[in-house]
Amino acid sequence: VWAYDNEEHLCKLENQALTGPIRDIAWDLDSKRLAVVGERADATSPCCRVIQWDTGVTCGDLGQHTRGRATSCDFKPNRPMRIVTSGKDDS
């Protein structure tokens, strides 16, 4: 995560959220949490994770897609917060 309002674009957070490639990200309505989805490297790691943008602390791991590959995600635009993910495993 980088700052867009600074000409030097200082890095605000550098974190490995997933074990595989990231396919999509989404910000929550408060711009405090970041949902990250992608591929997992092994059967025990998550393919969907929510993190705090400023500290990198994990807020939660989301359910596994059966083939371990999530392709997109988004937050519900109002409270209570919900997250939707999609994948190539028809889930």
Short mmCIF file of C-alpha atoms in Angstrom, two decimals:
data_model
loop_
_atom_site.label_atom_id
_atom_site.label_comp_id
_atom_site.label_asym_id
_atom_site.label_seq_id
_atom_site.Cartn_x
_atom_site.Cartn_y
_atom_site.Cartn_z
CA VAL A 1 0.00 0.00 0.00
CA TRP A 2 1.43 3.34 -1.09
CA ALA A 3 0.53 6.94 -0.36
CA TYR A 4 -0.95 8.59 -3.45
CA ASP A 5 -0.72 12.14 -2.16
CA ASN A 6 3.06 12.24 -1.89
CA GLU A 7 5.26 12.70 -4.94
CA GLU A 8 7.71 10.12 -3.56
CA HIS A 9 4.89 7.56 -3.06
CA LEU A 10 6.17 6.26 0.25
CA CYS A 11 5.38 2.65 1.04
CA LYS A 12 2.82 2.51 3.87
CA LEU A 13 2.63 -1.29 4.21
CA GLU A 14 4.63 -4.16 2.83
CA ASN A 15 3.17 -7.52 3.74
CA GLN A 16 2.82 -10.97 2.24
CA ALA A 17 -0.91 -11.50 2.70
CA LEU A 18 -1.17 -14.80 0.80
CA THR A 19 1.20 -17.63 -0.05
CA GLY A 20 0.39 -17.43 -3.78
CA PRO A 21 -0.32 -14.70 -6.34
CA ILE A 22 -2.92 -12.05 -5.45
CA ARG A 23 -5.82 -11.76 -7.92
CA ASP A 24 -7.97 -8.98 -6.42
CA ILE A 25 -8.20 -6.53 -3.51
CA ALA A 26 -11.09 -4.50 -2.06
CA TRP A 27 -11.28 -1.72 0.55
CA ASP A 28 -14.01 -1.63 3.20
CA LEU A 29 -16.35 1.37 3.54
CA ASP A 30 -14.15 2.90 6.29
CA SER A 31 -10.95 2.46 4.22
CA LYS A 32 -9.35 0.67 7.18
CA ARG A 33 -9.48 -2.96 6.07
CA LEU A 34 -8.32 -4.60 2.90
CA ALA A 35 -9.71 -7.87 1.53
CA VAL A 36 -7.14 -9.82 -0.48
CA VAL A 37 -7.90 -12.89 -2.60
CA GLY A 38 -5.79 -15.09 -4.82
CA GLU A 39 -4.22 -18.51 -4.99
CA ARG A 40 -2.91 -20.60 -2.13
CA ALA A 41 0.34 -22.52 -2.32
CA ASP A 42 -0.74 -25.48 -0.17
CA ALA A 43 -3.92 -27.01 1.30
CA THR A 44 -3.49 -25.40 4.73
CA SER A 45 -3.08 -21.74 3.74
CA PRO A 46 -6.04 -19.39 3.03
CA CYS A 47 -6.90 -18.01 -0.39
CA CYS A 48 -8.88 -15.09 1.11
CA ARG A 49 -7.76 -12.80 3.92
CA VAL A 50 -8.80 -9.47 5.48
CA ILE A 51 -6.03 -7.29 6.93
CA GLN A 52 -5.72 -3.87 8.58
CA TRP A 53 -4.10 -1.61 6.00
CA ASP A 54 -1.85 0.30 8.42
CA THR A 55 -0.51 -2.56 10.57
CA GLY A 56 -0.94 -5.65 8.41
CA VAL A 57 -2.72 -7.45 11.27
CA THR A 58 -5.04 -10.18 10.01
CA CYS A 59 -8.71 -9.56 10.82
CA GLY A 60 -9.74 -12.95 9.51
CA ASP A 61 -9.28 -15.67 6.96
CA LEU A 62 -12.25 -16.48 4.77
CA GLY A 63 -13.54 -19.90 3.75
CA GLN A 64 -11.51 -21.93 1.35
CA HIS A 65 -12.43 -22.26 -2.29
CA THR A 66 -12.30 -25.94 -3.20
CA ARG A 67 -9.64 -25.50 -5.85
CA GLY A 68 -7.70 -22.94 -3.80
CA ARG A 69 -8.15 -20.08 -6.22
CA ALA A 70 -10.31 -17.01 -5.60
CA THR A 71 -10.53 -14.53 -8.45
CA SER A 72 -12.42 -11.52 -7.08
CA CYS A 73 -13.82 -9.98 -3.89
CA ASP A 74 -15.81 -7.02 -2.65
CA PHE A 75 -17.19 -5.58 0.58
CA LYS A 76 -20.88 -4.88 1.14
CA PRO A 77 -21.16 -1.06 0.89
CA ASN A 78 -22.93 -0.62 4.27
CA ARG A 79 -23.09 -2.19 7.72
CA PRO A 80 -23.17 -4.96 8.79
CA MET A 81 -20.02 -5.71 6.84
CA ARG A 82 -20.01 -8.73 4.56
CA ILE A 83 -17.56 -9.92 1.94
CA VAL A 84 -18.33 -11.77 -1.26
CA THR A 85 -15.70 -13.78 -3.16
CA SER A 86 -15.79 -15.67 -6.40
CA GLY A 87 -13.62 -18.36 -7.85
CA LYS A 88 -13.26 -20.76 -10.75
CA ASP A 89 -14.62 -23.61 -8.64
CA ASP A 90 -18.26 -22.45 -9.00
CA SER A 91 -18.45 -21.36 -5.35
#
